[in-house]
PDB file of C-alpha atoms and ligand atoms in Angstrom:
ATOM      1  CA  UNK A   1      79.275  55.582 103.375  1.00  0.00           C
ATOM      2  CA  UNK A   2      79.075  58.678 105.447  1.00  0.00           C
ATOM      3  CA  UNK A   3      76.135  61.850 104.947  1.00  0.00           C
ATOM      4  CA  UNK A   4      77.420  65.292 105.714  1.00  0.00           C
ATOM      5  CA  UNK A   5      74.806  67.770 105.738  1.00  0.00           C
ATOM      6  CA  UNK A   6      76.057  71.063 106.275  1.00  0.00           C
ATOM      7  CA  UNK A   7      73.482  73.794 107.740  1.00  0.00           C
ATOM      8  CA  UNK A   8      73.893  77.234 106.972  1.00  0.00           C
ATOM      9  CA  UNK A   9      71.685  80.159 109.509  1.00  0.00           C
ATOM     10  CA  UNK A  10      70.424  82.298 106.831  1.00  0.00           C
ATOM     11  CA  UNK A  11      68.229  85.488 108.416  1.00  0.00           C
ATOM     12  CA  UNK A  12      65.923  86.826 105.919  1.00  0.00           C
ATOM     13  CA  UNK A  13      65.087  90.527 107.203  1.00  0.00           C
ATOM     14  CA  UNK A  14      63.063  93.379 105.423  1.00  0.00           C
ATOM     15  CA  UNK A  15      64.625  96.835 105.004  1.00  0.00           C
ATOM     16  CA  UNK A  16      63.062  98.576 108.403  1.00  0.00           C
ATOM     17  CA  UNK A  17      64.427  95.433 109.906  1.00  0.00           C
ATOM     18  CA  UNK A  18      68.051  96.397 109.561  1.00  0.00           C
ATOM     19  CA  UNK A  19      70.290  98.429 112.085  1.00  0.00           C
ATOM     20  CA  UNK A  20      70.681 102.026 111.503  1.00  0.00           C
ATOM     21  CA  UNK A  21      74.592 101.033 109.913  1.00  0.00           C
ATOM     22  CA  UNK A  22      72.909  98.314 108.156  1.00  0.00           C
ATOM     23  CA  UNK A  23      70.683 100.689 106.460  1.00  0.00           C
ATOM     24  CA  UNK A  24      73.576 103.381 105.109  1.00  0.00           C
ATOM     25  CA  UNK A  25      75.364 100.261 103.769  1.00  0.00           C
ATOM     26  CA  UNK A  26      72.463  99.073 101.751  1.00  0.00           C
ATOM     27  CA  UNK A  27      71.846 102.830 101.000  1.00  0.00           C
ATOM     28  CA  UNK A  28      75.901 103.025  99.744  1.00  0.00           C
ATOM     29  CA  UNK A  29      75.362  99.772  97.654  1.00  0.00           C
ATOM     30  CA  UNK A  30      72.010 100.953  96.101  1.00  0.00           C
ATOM     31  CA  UNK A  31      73.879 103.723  95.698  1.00  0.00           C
ATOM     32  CA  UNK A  32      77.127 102.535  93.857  1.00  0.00           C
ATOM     33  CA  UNK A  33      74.626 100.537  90.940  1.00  0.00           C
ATOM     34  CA  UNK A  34      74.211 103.816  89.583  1.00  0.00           C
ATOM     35  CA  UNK A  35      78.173 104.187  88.794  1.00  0.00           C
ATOM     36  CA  UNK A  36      78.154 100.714  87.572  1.00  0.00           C
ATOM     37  CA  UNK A  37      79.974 100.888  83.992  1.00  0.00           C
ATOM     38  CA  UNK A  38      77.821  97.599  82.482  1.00  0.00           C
ATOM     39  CA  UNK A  39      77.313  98.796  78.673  1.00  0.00           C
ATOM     40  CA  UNK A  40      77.334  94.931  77.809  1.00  0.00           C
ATOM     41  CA  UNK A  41      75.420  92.906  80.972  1.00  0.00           C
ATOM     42  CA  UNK A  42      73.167  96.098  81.951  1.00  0.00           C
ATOM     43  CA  UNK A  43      72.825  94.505  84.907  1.00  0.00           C
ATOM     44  CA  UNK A  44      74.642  97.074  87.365  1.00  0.00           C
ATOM     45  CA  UNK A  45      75.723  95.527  90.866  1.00  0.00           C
ATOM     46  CA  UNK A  46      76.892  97.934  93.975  1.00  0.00           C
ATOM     47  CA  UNK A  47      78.926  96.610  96.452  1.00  0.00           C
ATOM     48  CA  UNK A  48      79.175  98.574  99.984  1.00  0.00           C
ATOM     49  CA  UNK A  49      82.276  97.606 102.711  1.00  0.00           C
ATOM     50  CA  UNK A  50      82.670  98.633 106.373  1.00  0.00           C
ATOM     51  CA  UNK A  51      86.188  98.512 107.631  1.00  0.00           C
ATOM     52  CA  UNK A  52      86.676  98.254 111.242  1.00  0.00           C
ATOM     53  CA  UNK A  53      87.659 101.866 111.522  1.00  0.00           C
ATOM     54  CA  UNK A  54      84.154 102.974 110.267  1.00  0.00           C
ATOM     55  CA  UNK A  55      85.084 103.378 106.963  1.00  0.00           C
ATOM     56  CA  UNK A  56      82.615 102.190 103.596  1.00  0.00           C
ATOM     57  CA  UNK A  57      84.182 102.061 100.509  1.00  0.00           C
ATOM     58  CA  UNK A  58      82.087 101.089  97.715  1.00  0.00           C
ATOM     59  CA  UNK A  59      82.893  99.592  94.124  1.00  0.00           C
ATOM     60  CA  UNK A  60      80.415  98.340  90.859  1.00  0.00           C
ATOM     61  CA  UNK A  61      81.119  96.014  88.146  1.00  0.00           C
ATOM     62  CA  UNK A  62      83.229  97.320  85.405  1.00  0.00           C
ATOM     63  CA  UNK A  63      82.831  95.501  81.906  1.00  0.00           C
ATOM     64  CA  UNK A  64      84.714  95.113  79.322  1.00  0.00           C
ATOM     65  CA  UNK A  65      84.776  94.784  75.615  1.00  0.00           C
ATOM     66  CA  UNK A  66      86.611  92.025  75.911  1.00  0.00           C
ATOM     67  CA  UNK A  67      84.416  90.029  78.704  1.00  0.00           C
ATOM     68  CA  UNK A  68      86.769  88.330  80.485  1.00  0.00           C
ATOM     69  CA  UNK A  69      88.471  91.755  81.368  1.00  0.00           C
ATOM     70  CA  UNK A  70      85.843  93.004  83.475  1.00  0.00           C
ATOM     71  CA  UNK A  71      85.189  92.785  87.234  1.00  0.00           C
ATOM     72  CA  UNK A  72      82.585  92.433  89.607  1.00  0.00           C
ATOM     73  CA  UNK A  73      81.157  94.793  92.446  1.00  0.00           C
ATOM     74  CA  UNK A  74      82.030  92.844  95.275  1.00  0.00           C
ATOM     75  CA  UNK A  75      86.043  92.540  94.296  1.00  0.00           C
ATOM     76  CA  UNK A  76      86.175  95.905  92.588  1.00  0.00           C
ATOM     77  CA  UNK A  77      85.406  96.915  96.248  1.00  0.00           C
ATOM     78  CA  UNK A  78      87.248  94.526  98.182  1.00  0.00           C
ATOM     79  CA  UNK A  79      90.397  94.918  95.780  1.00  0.00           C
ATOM     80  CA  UNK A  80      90.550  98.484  96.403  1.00  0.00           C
ATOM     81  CA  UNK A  81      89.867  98.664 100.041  1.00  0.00           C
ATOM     82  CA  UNK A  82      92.648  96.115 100.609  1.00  0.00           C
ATOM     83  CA  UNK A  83      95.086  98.109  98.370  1.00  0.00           C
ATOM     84  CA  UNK A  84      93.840 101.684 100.367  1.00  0.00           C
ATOM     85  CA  UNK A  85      93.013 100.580 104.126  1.00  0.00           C
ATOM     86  CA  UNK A  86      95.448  97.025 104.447  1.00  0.00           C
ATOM     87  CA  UNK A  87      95.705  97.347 107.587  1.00  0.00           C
ATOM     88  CA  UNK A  88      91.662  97.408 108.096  1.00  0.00           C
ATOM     89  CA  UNK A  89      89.740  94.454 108.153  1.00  0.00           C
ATOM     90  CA  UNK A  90      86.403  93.935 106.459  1.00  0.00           C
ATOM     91  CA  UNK A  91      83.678  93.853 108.869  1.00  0.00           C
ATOM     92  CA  UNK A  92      80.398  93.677 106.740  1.00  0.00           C
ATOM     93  CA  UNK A  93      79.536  94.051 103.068  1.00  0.00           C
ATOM     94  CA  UNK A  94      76.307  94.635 101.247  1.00  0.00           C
ATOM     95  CA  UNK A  95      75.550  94.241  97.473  1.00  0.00           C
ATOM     96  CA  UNK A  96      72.564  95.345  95.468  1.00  0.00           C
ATOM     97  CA  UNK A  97      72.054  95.132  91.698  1.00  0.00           C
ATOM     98  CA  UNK A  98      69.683  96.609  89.433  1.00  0.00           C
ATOM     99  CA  UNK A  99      68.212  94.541  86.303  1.00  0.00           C
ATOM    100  CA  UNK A 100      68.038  95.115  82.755  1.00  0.00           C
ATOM    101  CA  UNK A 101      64.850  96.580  83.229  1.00  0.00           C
ATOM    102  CA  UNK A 102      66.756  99.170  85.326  1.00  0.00           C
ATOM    103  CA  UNK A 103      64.857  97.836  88.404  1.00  0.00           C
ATOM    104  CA  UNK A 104      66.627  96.490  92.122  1.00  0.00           C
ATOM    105  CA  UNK A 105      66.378  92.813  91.524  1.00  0.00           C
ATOM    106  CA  UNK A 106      63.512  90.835  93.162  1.00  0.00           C
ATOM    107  CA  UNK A 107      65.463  88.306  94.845  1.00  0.00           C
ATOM    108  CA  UNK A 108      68.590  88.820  97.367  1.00  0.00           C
ATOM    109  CA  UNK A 109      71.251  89.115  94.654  1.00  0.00           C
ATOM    110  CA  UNK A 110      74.212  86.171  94.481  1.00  0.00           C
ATOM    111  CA  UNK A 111      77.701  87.118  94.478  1.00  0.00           C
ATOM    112  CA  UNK A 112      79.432  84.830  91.746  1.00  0.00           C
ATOM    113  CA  UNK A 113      82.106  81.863  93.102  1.00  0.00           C
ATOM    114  CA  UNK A 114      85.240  84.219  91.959  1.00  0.00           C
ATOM    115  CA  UNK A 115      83.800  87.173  94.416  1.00  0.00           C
ATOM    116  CA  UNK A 116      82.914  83.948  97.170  1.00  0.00           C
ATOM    117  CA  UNK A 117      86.423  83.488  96.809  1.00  0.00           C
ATOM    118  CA  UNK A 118      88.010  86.453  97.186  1.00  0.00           C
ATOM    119  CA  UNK A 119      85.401  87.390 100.317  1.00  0.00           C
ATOM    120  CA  UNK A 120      87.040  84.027 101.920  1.00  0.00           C
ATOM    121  CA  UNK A 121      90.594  84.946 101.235  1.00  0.00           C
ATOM    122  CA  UNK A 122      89.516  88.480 102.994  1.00  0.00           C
ATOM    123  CA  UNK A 123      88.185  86.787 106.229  1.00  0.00           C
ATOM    124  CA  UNK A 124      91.410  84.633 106.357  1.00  0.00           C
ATOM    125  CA  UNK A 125      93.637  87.493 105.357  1.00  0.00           C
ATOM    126  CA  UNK A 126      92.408  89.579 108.693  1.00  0.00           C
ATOM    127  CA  UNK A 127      90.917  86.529 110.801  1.00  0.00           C
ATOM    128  CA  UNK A 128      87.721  88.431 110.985  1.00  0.00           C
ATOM    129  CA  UNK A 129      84.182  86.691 109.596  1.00  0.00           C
ATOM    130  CA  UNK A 130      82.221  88.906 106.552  1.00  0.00           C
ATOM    131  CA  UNK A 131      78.898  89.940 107.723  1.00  0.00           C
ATOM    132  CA  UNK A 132      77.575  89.475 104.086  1.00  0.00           C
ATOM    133  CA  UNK A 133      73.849  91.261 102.995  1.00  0.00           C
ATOM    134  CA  UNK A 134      72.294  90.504  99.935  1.00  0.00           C
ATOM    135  CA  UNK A 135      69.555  92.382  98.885  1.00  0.00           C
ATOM    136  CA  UNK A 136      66.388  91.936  97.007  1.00  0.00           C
ATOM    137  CA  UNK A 137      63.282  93.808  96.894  1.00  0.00           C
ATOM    138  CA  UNK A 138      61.007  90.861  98.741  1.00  0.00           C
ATOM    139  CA  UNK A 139      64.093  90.881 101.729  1.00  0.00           C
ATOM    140  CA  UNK A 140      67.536  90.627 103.040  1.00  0.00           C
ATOM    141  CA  UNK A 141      69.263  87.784 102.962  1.00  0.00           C
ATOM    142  CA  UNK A 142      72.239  88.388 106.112  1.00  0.00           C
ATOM    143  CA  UNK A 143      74.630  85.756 106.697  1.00  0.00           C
ATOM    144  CA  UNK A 144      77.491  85.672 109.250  1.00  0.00           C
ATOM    145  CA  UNK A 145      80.366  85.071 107.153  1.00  0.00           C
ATOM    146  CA  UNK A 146      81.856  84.561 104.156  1.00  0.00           C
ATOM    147  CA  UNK A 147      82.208  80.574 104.454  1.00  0.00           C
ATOM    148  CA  UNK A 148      79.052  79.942 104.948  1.00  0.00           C
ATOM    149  CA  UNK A 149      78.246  80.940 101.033  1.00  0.00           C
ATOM    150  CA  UNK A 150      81.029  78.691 100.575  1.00  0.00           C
ATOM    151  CA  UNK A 151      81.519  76.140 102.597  1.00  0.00           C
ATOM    152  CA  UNK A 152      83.563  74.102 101.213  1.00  0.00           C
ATOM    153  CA  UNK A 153      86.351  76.313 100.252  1.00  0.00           C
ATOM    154  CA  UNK A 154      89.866  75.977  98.794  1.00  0.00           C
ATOM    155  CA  UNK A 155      92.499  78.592 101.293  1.00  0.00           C
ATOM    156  CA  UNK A 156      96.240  78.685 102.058  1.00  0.00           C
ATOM    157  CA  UNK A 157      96.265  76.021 104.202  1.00  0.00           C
ATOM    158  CA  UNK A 158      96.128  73.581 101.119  1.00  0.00           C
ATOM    159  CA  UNK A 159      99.387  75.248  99.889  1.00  0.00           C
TER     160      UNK A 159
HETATM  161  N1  THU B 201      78.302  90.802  88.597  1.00  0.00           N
HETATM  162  C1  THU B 201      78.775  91.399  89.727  1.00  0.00           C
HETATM  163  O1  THU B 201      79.251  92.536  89.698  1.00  0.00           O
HETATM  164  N2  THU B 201      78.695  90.709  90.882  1.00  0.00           N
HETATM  165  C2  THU B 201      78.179  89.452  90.989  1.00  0.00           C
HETATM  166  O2  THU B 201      78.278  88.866  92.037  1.00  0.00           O
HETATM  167  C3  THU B 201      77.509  88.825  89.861  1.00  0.00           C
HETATM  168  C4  THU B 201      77.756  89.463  88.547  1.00  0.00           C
HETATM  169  C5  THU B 201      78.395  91.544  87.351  1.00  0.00           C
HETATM  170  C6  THU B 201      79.400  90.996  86.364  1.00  0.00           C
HETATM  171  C7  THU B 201      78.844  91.518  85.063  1.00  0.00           C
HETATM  172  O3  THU B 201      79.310  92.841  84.886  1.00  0.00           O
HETATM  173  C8  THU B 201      77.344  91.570  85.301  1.00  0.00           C
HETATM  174  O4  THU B 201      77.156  91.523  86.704  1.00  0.00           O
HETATM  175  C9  THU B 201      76.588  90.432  84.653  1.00  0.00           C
HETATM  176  O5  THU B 201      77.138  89.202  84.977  1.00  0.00           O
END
C-alpha cells in the first residue's frame, strides 16, 4: 500500500494584514451580505471577484422557495462575471457571510463543494490560479488557488 499526504499552505492573516486591494475586496464582500436575498437560511454570504482588468464584481446567495432553486455567493458571482467579462480571468475572490444572529461569522467561512467546483472549472477555463480569501472575524484564511480547497478534483481532462 502507498500513503499520499497532500499538504495544502494555508496563510491565516488578520484584517490590517491584508494589501490595500485585499482590503476593498473584503470590504465589497462584507459589503454584498447585505443584498443577500436569504428569507429561508438567514445566513447571507457576499462574494467579491477581481478580474484581471481591475474589475470586482460581486454576487450573494439567492434562495428559493423551492431550495434546490437557489444559488450561492461565490457562483452567483462567478456565473455572472463569466457571462459579462469572458474574456477576463478571475484573479482573486473573497467571501464573507453574516449569521443568523446577523453577525460576520467567527470562523473563515467555507465555500460549499458545488462553488469548489465551479472556482476549479474557472482556473482551468482561463489557466490562471484563484487567489481565494475566506473571512472570519478571528482571521483570514488566503489560499493560492482554487485546487488546493479541492484537491482532488474531477475537470475536462476526464472527458
Ligand atoms: N451559501 C453560500 O452562498 N455560499 C457557500 O459557500 C455556503 C452556503 C448559502 C446557500 C444558502 O443560501 C445559505 O448560504 C445557507 O446554506
Amino acid at each position: 500500500m502507498k500513503h499520499l499526504n497532500i499538504d495544502i499552505p494555508v496563510d491565516f492573516k488578520q484584517e490590517d494584514e491584508l494589501d490595500e486591494q485585499e482590503r476593498k475586496l473584503l470590504t465589497e464582500a462584507k459589503e454584498a451580505t447585505h443584498r443577500s436575498y436569504s428569507p429561508y437560511s438567514h445566513f447571507s454570504v457576499g462574494a467579491a471577484l477581481l478580474l484581471d482588468n481591475g474589475t470586482i464584481v460581486c454576487g450573494s446567495n439567492q434562495e428559493n422557495s423551492a431550495f434546490p432553486s437557489g444559488l450561492c455567493a461565490e457562483r452567483t458571482a462567478l456565473f455572472y462575471a463569466n457571462s459579462r467579462y469572458p474574456d477576463h480571468a478571475v484573479k482573486a475572490l473573497c467571501i464573507a457571510a453574516r449569521d443568523t444572529s446577523g453577525q460576520f461569522t467567527e470562523r473563515p467561512v467555507a465555500p460549499c463543494g458545488s462553488c469548489r467546483q465551479v472556482m476549479v472549472e474557472t482556473e482551468y477555463r482561463y489557466q490562471q490560479n484563484i487567489r481565494i480569501l475566506l473571512y472570519g472575524q478571528e482571521g483570514i484564511y488566503i489560499l493560492n488557488s482554487a485546487r488546493d480547497m479541492l484537491p482532488v478534483h474531477f475537470d475536462g481532462s476526464f472527458l
